[in-house]
């Protein structure tokens, strides 16, 4: 099934933190119907995320930090438990996630396994997230983590069964983190 897209207008609304555009376009479907849409598209860049897991301890390393978007959407504390992640900026996904892992968690992971890439909110956000996993142990500990100057990140080492329980109970409600934990369970890396 193919569609023909014709951009009518692409108006810049904001380029404050990221780029927000208003796009008007015509889409012609396979039955030759032309439908006009007007949408706002938020471009925040692409990112990468990683699940750090330890088979011997049957545990994962996650982070907790304040997320304003969750706060304004009903998360009373604004705190979110999530897998380590960051924007690519000018880095490759692999370089980005190694850098983020050491900054946020303190673990200097070497080899990372690329799992997949997903659009997380394709109805209005351009972001493509690259998903990774890597085993960690104390020999990879480089620092205490916590992020860079403008970040305040708490590093959490959680047993895998507890992490899965936190998903079931809604205490872990970040999409990328839920996907990574489910992947770990399906792959059999850890014991539920």
CSV table of C-alpha atoms in Angstrom, one decimal:
chain,number,residue,atom,x,y,z
A,1,UNK,CA,0.0,0.0,0.0
A,2,UNK,CA,1.5,3.3,-1.0
A,3,UNK,CA,0.6,6.9,-0.3
A,4,UNK,CA,1.6,10.1,-2.0
A,5,UNK,CA,2.5,12.9,0.3
A,6,UNK,CA,2.5,16.6,-0.8
A,7,UNK,CA,3.7,19.2,1.7
A,8,UNK,CA,1.6,22.3,1.4
A,9,UNK,CA,3.1,24.3,4.3
A,10,UNK,CA,5.9,23.8,6.8
A,11,UNK,CA,5.9,26.6,9.4
A,12,UNK,CA,8.4,26.9,12.2
A,13,UNK,CA,6.6,27.6,15.5
A,14,UNK,CA,9.5,27.3,18.0
A,15,UNK,CA,13.1,26.4,18.2
A,16,UNK,CA,13.5,27.1,21.8
A,17,UNK,CA,14.7,23.8,23.4
A,18,UNK,CA,13.7,21.6,20.4
A,19,UNK,CA,12.0,22.3,17.1
A,20,UNK,CA,8.2,22.6,16.8
A,21,UNK,CA,6.7,22.8,13.3
A,22,UNK,CA,3.2,23.2,11.9
A,23,UNK,CA,2.9,21.1,8.8
A,24,UNK,CA,0.0,21.1,6.3
A,25,UNK,CA,0.0,18.3,3.8
A,26,UNK,CA,-2.1,16.4,1.4
A,27,UNK,CA,-2.0,12.6,1.4
A,28,UNK,CA,-3.3,10.6,-1.5
A,29,UNK,CA,-4.3,7.1,-0.6
A,30,UNK,CA,-4.3,4.0,-2.8
A,31,UNK,CA,-7.9,4.8,-3.9
A,32,UNK,CA,-6.8,8.2,-5.1
A,33,UNK,CA,-8.6,10.1,-2.3
A,34,UNK,CA,-6.8,13.3,-1.3
A,35,UNK,CA,-7.1,14.2,2.3
A,36,UNK,CA,-5.6,17.4,3.8
A,37,UNK,CA,-4.0,17.2,7.3
A,38,UNK,CA,-2.6,19.9,9.5
A,39,UNK,CA,-0.3,18.7,12.3
A,40,UNK,CA,2.2,19.9,14.8
A,41,UNK,CA,5.4,17.9,14.7
A,42,UNK,CA,7.9,18.1,17.6
A,43,UNK,CA,11.5,17.3,16.6
A,44,UNK,CA,13.6,16.6,19.7
A,45,UNK,CA,16.3,14.6,18.0
A,46,UNK,CA,16.9,10.8,18.1
A,47,UNK,CA,18.0,9.0,21.2
A,48,UNK,CA,19.3,5.8,22.7
A,49,UNK,CA,18.5,3.8,25.8
A,50,UNK,CA,20.1,0.8,27.5
A,51,UNK,CA,19.2,-1.9,30.0
A,52,UNK,CA,22.1,-2.7,32.2
A,53,UNK,CA,21.6,-6.2,33.7
A,54,UNK,CA,23.6,-8.6,35.8
A,55,UNK,CA,22.8,-12.3,35.4
A,56,UNK,CA,24.6,-13.4,38.6
A,57,UNK,CA,22.8,-10.9,40.8
A,58,UNK,CA,19.6,-11.2,38.7
A,59,UNK,CA,19.3,-7.4,38.8
A,60,UNK,CA,19.1,-4.3,36.6
A,61,UNK,CA,20.4,-0.8,37.0
A,62,UNK,CA,17.8,1.9,36.5
A,63,UNK,CA,17.6,5.6,37.2
A,64,UNK,CA,15.1,7.9,39.0
A,65,UNK,CA,14.8,11.6,38.0
A,66,UNK,CA,12.3,14.4,37.7
A,67,UNK,CA,10.5,14.7,34.4
A,68,UNK,CA,8.5,17.9,33.9
A,69,UNK,CA,6.3,16.4,31.2
A,70,UNK,CA,5.0,13.7,33.6
A,71,UNK,CA,4.5,16.2,36.3
A,72,UNK,CA,2.2,18.4,34.2
A,73,UNK,CA,0.3,15.3,33.1
A,74,UNK,CA,-0.6,14.1,36.6
A,75,UNK,CA,2.5,12.4,38.1
A,76,UNK,CA,2.3,14.2,41.4
A,77,UNK,CA,6.0,13.9,42.2
A,78,UNK,CA,7.3,14.2,38.7
A,79,UNK,CA,9.8,11.5,39.5
A,80,UNK,CA,10.2,8.6,36.9
A,81,UNK,CA,12.1,5.4,37.2
A,82,UNK,CA,13.6,4.6,33.8
A,83,UNK,CA,16.4,2.9,31.9
A,84,UNK,CA,19.5,5.1,31.2
A,85,UNK,CA,18.9,7.1,28.0
A,86,UNK,CA,19.9,10.3,26.2
A,87,UNK,CA,19.8,12.2,22.9
A,88,UNK,CA,22.3,11.3,20.2
A,89,UNK,CA,23.3,14.8,19.5
A,90,UNK,CA,26.2,14.2,17.0
A,91,UNK,CA,27.1,10.8,18.4
A,92,UNK,CA,26.4,7.4,16.9
A,93,UNK,CA,23.8,5.5,18.9
A,94,UNK,CA,26.5,3.2,20.4
A,95,UNK,CA,28.8,6.0,21.4
A,96,UNK,CA,25.8,8.0,22.8
A,97,UNK,CA,24.6,5.1,25.0
A,98,UNK,CA,28.1,4.3,26.3
A,99,UNK,CA,28.6,8.0,27.3
A,100,UNK,CA,25.1,8.2,28.9
A,101,UNK,CA,25.7,5.0,30.9
A,102,UNK,CA,28.9,6.3,32.5
A,103,UNK,CA,27.4,9.8,33.1
A,104,UNK,CA,24.0,8.6,34.5
A,105,UNK,CA,24.9,5.2,36.2
A,106,UNK,CA,28.6,5.3,36.7
A,107,UNK,CA,29.2,2.1,34.7
A,108,UNK,CA,31.7,2.1,31.8
A,109,UNK,CA,30.1,-0.5,29.6
A,110,UNK,CA,32.2,-1.7,26.7
A,111,UNK,CA,30.3,-4.1,24.4
A,112,UNK,CA,26.6,-3.2,24.0
A,113,UNK,CA,24.0,-5.3,22.2
A,114,UNK,CA,21.8,-3.4,19.7
A,115,UNK,CA,18.2,-4.8,20.2
A,116,UNK,CA,16.0,-2.6,17.9
A,117,UNK,CA,14.9,1.0,17.2
A,118,UNK,CA,11.4,2.3,17.7
A,119,UNK,CA,9.4,5.5,17.2
A,120,UNK,CA,8.0,6.1,20.6
A,121,UNK,CA,5.2,8.6,19.9
A,122,UNK,CA,4.9,8.8,16.0
A,123,UNK,CA,1.7,10.8,16.1
A,124,UNK,CA,3.5,14.0,16.7
A,125,UNK,CA,7.1,13.4,17.7
A,126,UNK,CA,9.9,12.6,15.3
A,127,UNK,CA,12.2,10.8,17.8
A,128,UNK,CA,13.6,7.4,17.0
A,129,UNK,CA,15.0,5.5,20.0
A,130,UNK,CA,17.8,3.0,19.6
A,131,UNK,CA,17.5,0.2,22.2
A,132,UNK,CA,20.5,-1.5,23.7
A,133,UNK,CA,21.4,-3.9,26.5
A,134,UNK,CA,24.7,-4.7,28.3
A,135,UNK,CA,25.8,-6.7,31.2
A,136,UNK,CA,27.3,-4.8,34.2
A,137,UNK,CA,29.3,-5.8,37.2
A,138,UNK,CA,31.2,-3.9,39.8
A,139,UNK,CA,34.5,-4.1,37.8
A,140,UNK,CA,32.8,-1.7,35.3
A,141,UNK,CA,32.1,0.9,38.0
A,142,UNK,CA,33.9,4.1,37.1
A,143,UNK,CA,32.0,6.6,39.3
A,144,UNK,CA,28.8,7.0,41.3
A,145,UNK,CA,26.8,8.3,38.3
A,146,UNK,CA,24.1,10.9,38.8
A,147,UNK,CA,24.4,12.8,35.5
A,148,UNK,CA,26.1,16.0,34.5
A,149,UNK,CA,25.9,19.5,36.0
A,150,UNK,CA,22.2,20.2,35.3
A,151,UNK,CA,21.0,16.7,36.1
A,152,UNK,CA,20.1,15.1,39.4
A,153,UNK,CA,19.8,11.4,38.8
A,154,UNK,CA,19.5,8.7,41.4
A,155,UNK,CA,21.0,5.3,40.4
A,156,UNK,CA,18.9,2.3,41.4
A,157,UNK,CA,20.0,-1.3,41.4
A,158,UNK,CA,16.9,-3.4,41.5
A,159,UNK,CA,16.3,-7.1,41.5
A,160,UNK,CA,14.7,-8.3,38.3
A,161,UNK,CA,11.6,-9.7,40.0
A,162,UNK,CA,11.1,-6.4,41.9
A,163,UNK,CA,11.5,-4.4,38.6
A,164,UNK,CA,8.8,-6.6,37.0
A,165,UNK,CA,6.5,-6.1,40.0
A,166,UNK,CA,7.1,-2.4,39.8
A,167,UNK,CA,5.9,-2.5,36.2
A,168,UNK,CA,2.7,-4.4,37.2
A,169,UNK,CA,2.0,-2.0,40.0
A,170,UNK,CA,2.6,1.1,37.8
A,171,UNK,CA,5.7,2.3,39.7
A,172,UNK,CA,7.7,1.8,36.5
A,173,UNK,CA,5.6,3.4,33.7
A,174,UNK,CA,8.2,4.7,31.3
A,175,UNK,CA,7.6,3.0,27.9
A,176,UNK,CA,11.2,2.4,26.9
A,177,UNK,CA,12.0,0.8,30.3
A,178,UNK,CA,8.9,-1.4,30.2
A,179,UNK,CA,9.9,-2.6,26.7
A,180,UNK,CA,13.5,-3.3,27.8
A,181,UNK,CA,12.4,-5.2,30.9
A,182,UNK,CA,10.0,-7.3,28.9
A,183,UNK,CA,12.7,-8.0,26.3
A,184,UNK,CA,15.0,-9.2,29.1
A,185,UNK,CA,12.3,-11.5,30.3
A,186,UNK,CA,11.5,-12.9,26.8
A,187,UNK,CA,15.3,-13.3,26.1
A,188,UNK,CA,15.7,-15.3,29.3
A,189,UNK,CA,18.6,-13.1,30.5
A,190,UNK,CA,17.2,-12.9,34.0
A,191,UNK,CA,14.8,-14.9,36.2
A,192,UNK,CA,11.4,-13.3,36.9
